[in-house]
Amino acid sequence: MTQELYQKAMKFAGEKHHDQLFPGSQANYLLHLASVSMEILLAYQHEPDFDLDYAVQMAILHDVIEDTKTTFEELKNHFGEKIADGVQALTKDEQFSTKADQMTDSLRRINLQPKEVGMV
């Protein structure tokens, strides 16, 4: 895993989620992003057949469109289209009125992405 990519994603996410707390706590939301990243790292130890750099960036950035004012274009400009496409797939579409419909739509879009997106 490239430390520079990790740090770039973490800095971006930290700035974007700066005022968001981990649900049910006083901890910064980076706690959640670090936990998801750790799950990816642990998976890599047991099944190293995936792009770790891509997967960790997805883990860190997966909520940045959904939870902040970050746009797809901004994310694409900072991290490239592949990352932005993956994050967009993980972002629930609020045009759907129910959580179930949002999840069904998101899962459909996730299944069209590389496997690293689905791992997140």
Tab-separated table of C-alpha atoms in Angstrom:
chain	number	residue	atom	x	y	z
A	1	MET	CA	0.000	0.000	0.000
A	2	THR	CA	1.276	3.433	-0.881
A	3	GLN	CA	1.522	5.631	2.202
A	4	GLU	CA	1.182	8.790	0.104
A	5	LEU	CA	-2.217	7.681	-1.270
A	6	TYR	CA	-3.410	6.746	2.218
A	7	GLN	CA	-2.363	10.094	3.666
A	8	LYS	CA	-3.885	12.080	0.785
A	9	ALA	CA	-7.231	10.302	1.191
A	10	MET	CA	-7.192	10.595	4.984
A	11	LYS	CA	-6.378	14.321	4.877
A	12	PHE	CA	-9.154	14.953	2.345
A	13	ALA	CA	-11.693	12.920	4.335
A	14	GLY	CA	-10.598	14.505	7.607
A	15	GLU	CA	-11.148	17.977	6.223
A	16	LYS	CA	-14.498	17.073	4.671
A	17	HIS	CA	-15.832	15.220	7.747
A	18	HIS	CA	-14.255	17.692	10.207
A	19	ASP	CA	-17.461	18.438	12.112
A	20	GLN	CA	-19.064	14.995	11.858
A	21	LEU	CA	-19.082	12.663	14.848
A	22	PHE	CA	-19.142	8.877	14.904
A	23	PRO	CA	-22.779	7.984	15.694
A	24	GLY	CA	-23.456	7.532	19.394
A	25	SER	CA	-20.161	9.021	20.520
A	26	GLN	CA	-18.105	12.176	20.806
A	27	ALA	CA	-15.417	10.673	18.539
A	28	ASN	CA	-14.636	12.255	15.183
A	29	TYR	CA	-16.018	10.424	12.139
A	30	LEU	CA	-12.470	9.460	11.155
A	31	LEU	CA	-12.887	6.654	13.699
A	32	HIS	CA	-15.386	4.996	11.336
A	33	LEU	CA	-13.176	5.532	8.296
A	34	ALA	CA	-10.150	4.103	10.115
A	35	SER	CA	-12.207	1.071	11.177
A	36	VAL	CA	-13.349	0.363	7.621
A	37	SER	CA	-9.751	0.766	6.438
A	38	MET	CA	-8.581	-1.711	9.073
A	39	GLU	CA	-11.135	-4.256	7.824
A	40	ILE	CA	-9.676	-3.894	4.328
A	41	LEU	CA	-6.123	-4.335	5.645
A	42	LEU	CA	-7.125	-7.451	7.569
A	43	ALA	CA	-8.850	-8.885	4.503
A	44	TYR	CA	-5.696	-8.271	2.484
A	45	GLN	CA	-3.651	-10.361	4.927
A	46	HIS	CA	-5.896	-13.348	4.263
A	47	GLU	CA	-6.832	-12.771	0.625
A	48	PRO	CA	-4.299	-10.530	-1.119
A	49	ASP	CA	-5.954	-10.827	-4.529
A	50	PHE	CA	-7.138	-7.217	-4.783
A	51	ASP	CA	-5.795	-3.702	-5.300
A	52	LEU	CA	-4.985	-2.594	-1.767
A	53	ASP	CA	-4.304	1.053	-2.678
A	54	TYR	CA	-7.673	1.327	-4.385
A	55	ALA	CA	-9.540	-0.535	-1.642
A	56	VAL	CA	-8.092	1.582	1.181
A	57	GLN	CA	-8.839	4.831	-0.661
A	58	MET	CA	-12.410	3.597	-1.140
A	59	ALA	CA	-12.635	2.740	2.569
A	60	ILE	CA	-11.463	6.201	3.581
A	61	LEU	CA	-13.525	8.149	1.049
A	62	HIS	CA	-16.685	6.022	0.860
A	63	ASP	CA	-18.961	8.485	2.715
A	64	VAL	CA	-17.526	11.763	1.474
A	65	ILE	CA	-20.197	12.445	-1.172
A	66	GLU	CA	-23.068	11.132	0.955
A	67	ASP	CA	-22.178	12.919	4.185
A	68	THR	CA	-20.445	16.134	3.097
A	69	LYS	CA	-20.770	18.832	0.464
A	70	THR	CA	-18.160	17.099	-1.689
A	71	THR	CA	-19.245	16.655	-5.287
A	72	PHE	CA	-18.455	13.854	-7.700
A	73	GLU	CA	-16.445	16.316	-9.820
A	74	GLU	CA	-14.374	17.499	-6.855
A	75	LEU	CA	-13.579	13.938	-5.872
A	76	LYS	CA	-12.749	13.060	-9.481
A	77	ASN	CA	-10.386	16.050	-9.719
A	78	HIS	CA	-8.522	14.999	-6.558
A	79	PHE	CA	-8.501	11.200	-6.913
A	80	GLY	CA	-9.484	10.299	-10.464
A	81	GLU	CA	-12.576	8.919	-12.111
A	82	LYS	CA	-12.213	5.341	-10.840
A	83	ILE	CA	-12.273	6.462	-7.197
A	84	ALA	CA	-15.109	8.930	-7.816
A	85	ASP	CA	-17.166	6.248	-9.607
A	86	GLY	CA	-16.690	3.833	-6.706
A	87	VAL	CA	-17.624	6.407	-4.077
A	88	GLN	CA	-20.672	7.408	-6.136
A	89	ALA	CA	-21.773	3.757	-6.233
A	90	LEU	CA	-21.500	3.625	-2.433
A	91	THR	CA	-23.523	6.837	-2.077
A	92	LYS	CA	-27.218	6.366	-1.421
A	93	ASP	CA	-29.475	8.194	-3.870
A	94	GLU	CA	-31.943	10.294	-1.882
A	95	GLN	CA	-34.327	10.404	-4.853
A	96	PHE	CA	-35.527	7.020	-3.604
A	97	SER	CA	-38.020	7.522	-0.796
A	98	THR	CA	-37.202	4.483	1.350
A	99	LYS	CA	-33.932	3.210	2.790
A	100	ALA	CA	-34.682	-0.198	1.249
A	101	ASP	CA	-34.993	1.311	-2.236
A	102	GLN	CA	-31.850	3.360	-1.681
A	103	MET	CA	-29.936	0.251	-0.644
A	104	THR	CA	-31.239	-1.798	-3.586
A	105	ASP	CA	-30.151	0.932	-5.985
A	106	SER	CA	-26.756	1.305	-4.310
A	107	LEU	CA	-26.114	-2.454	-4.383
A	108	ARG	CA	-27.000	-2.551	-8.077
A	109	ARG	CA	-24.440	0.194	-8.770
A	110	ILE	CA	-21.819	-1.418	-6.484
A	111	ASN	CA	-22.112	-4.685	-8.405
A	112	LEU	CA	-21.075	-2.845	-11.579
A	113	GLN	CA	-17.832	-1.667	-9.928
A	114	PRO	CA	-14.549	-3.471	-9.233
A	115	LYS	CA	-14.680	-5.903	-6.301
A	116	GLU	CA	-12.819	-3.484	-4.000
A	117	VAL	CA	-15.886	-1.221	-3.952
A	118	GLY	CA	-18.092	-4.088	-2.790
A	119	MET	CA	-15.598	-4.963	-0.079
A	120	VAL	CA	-16.157	-1.551	1.485
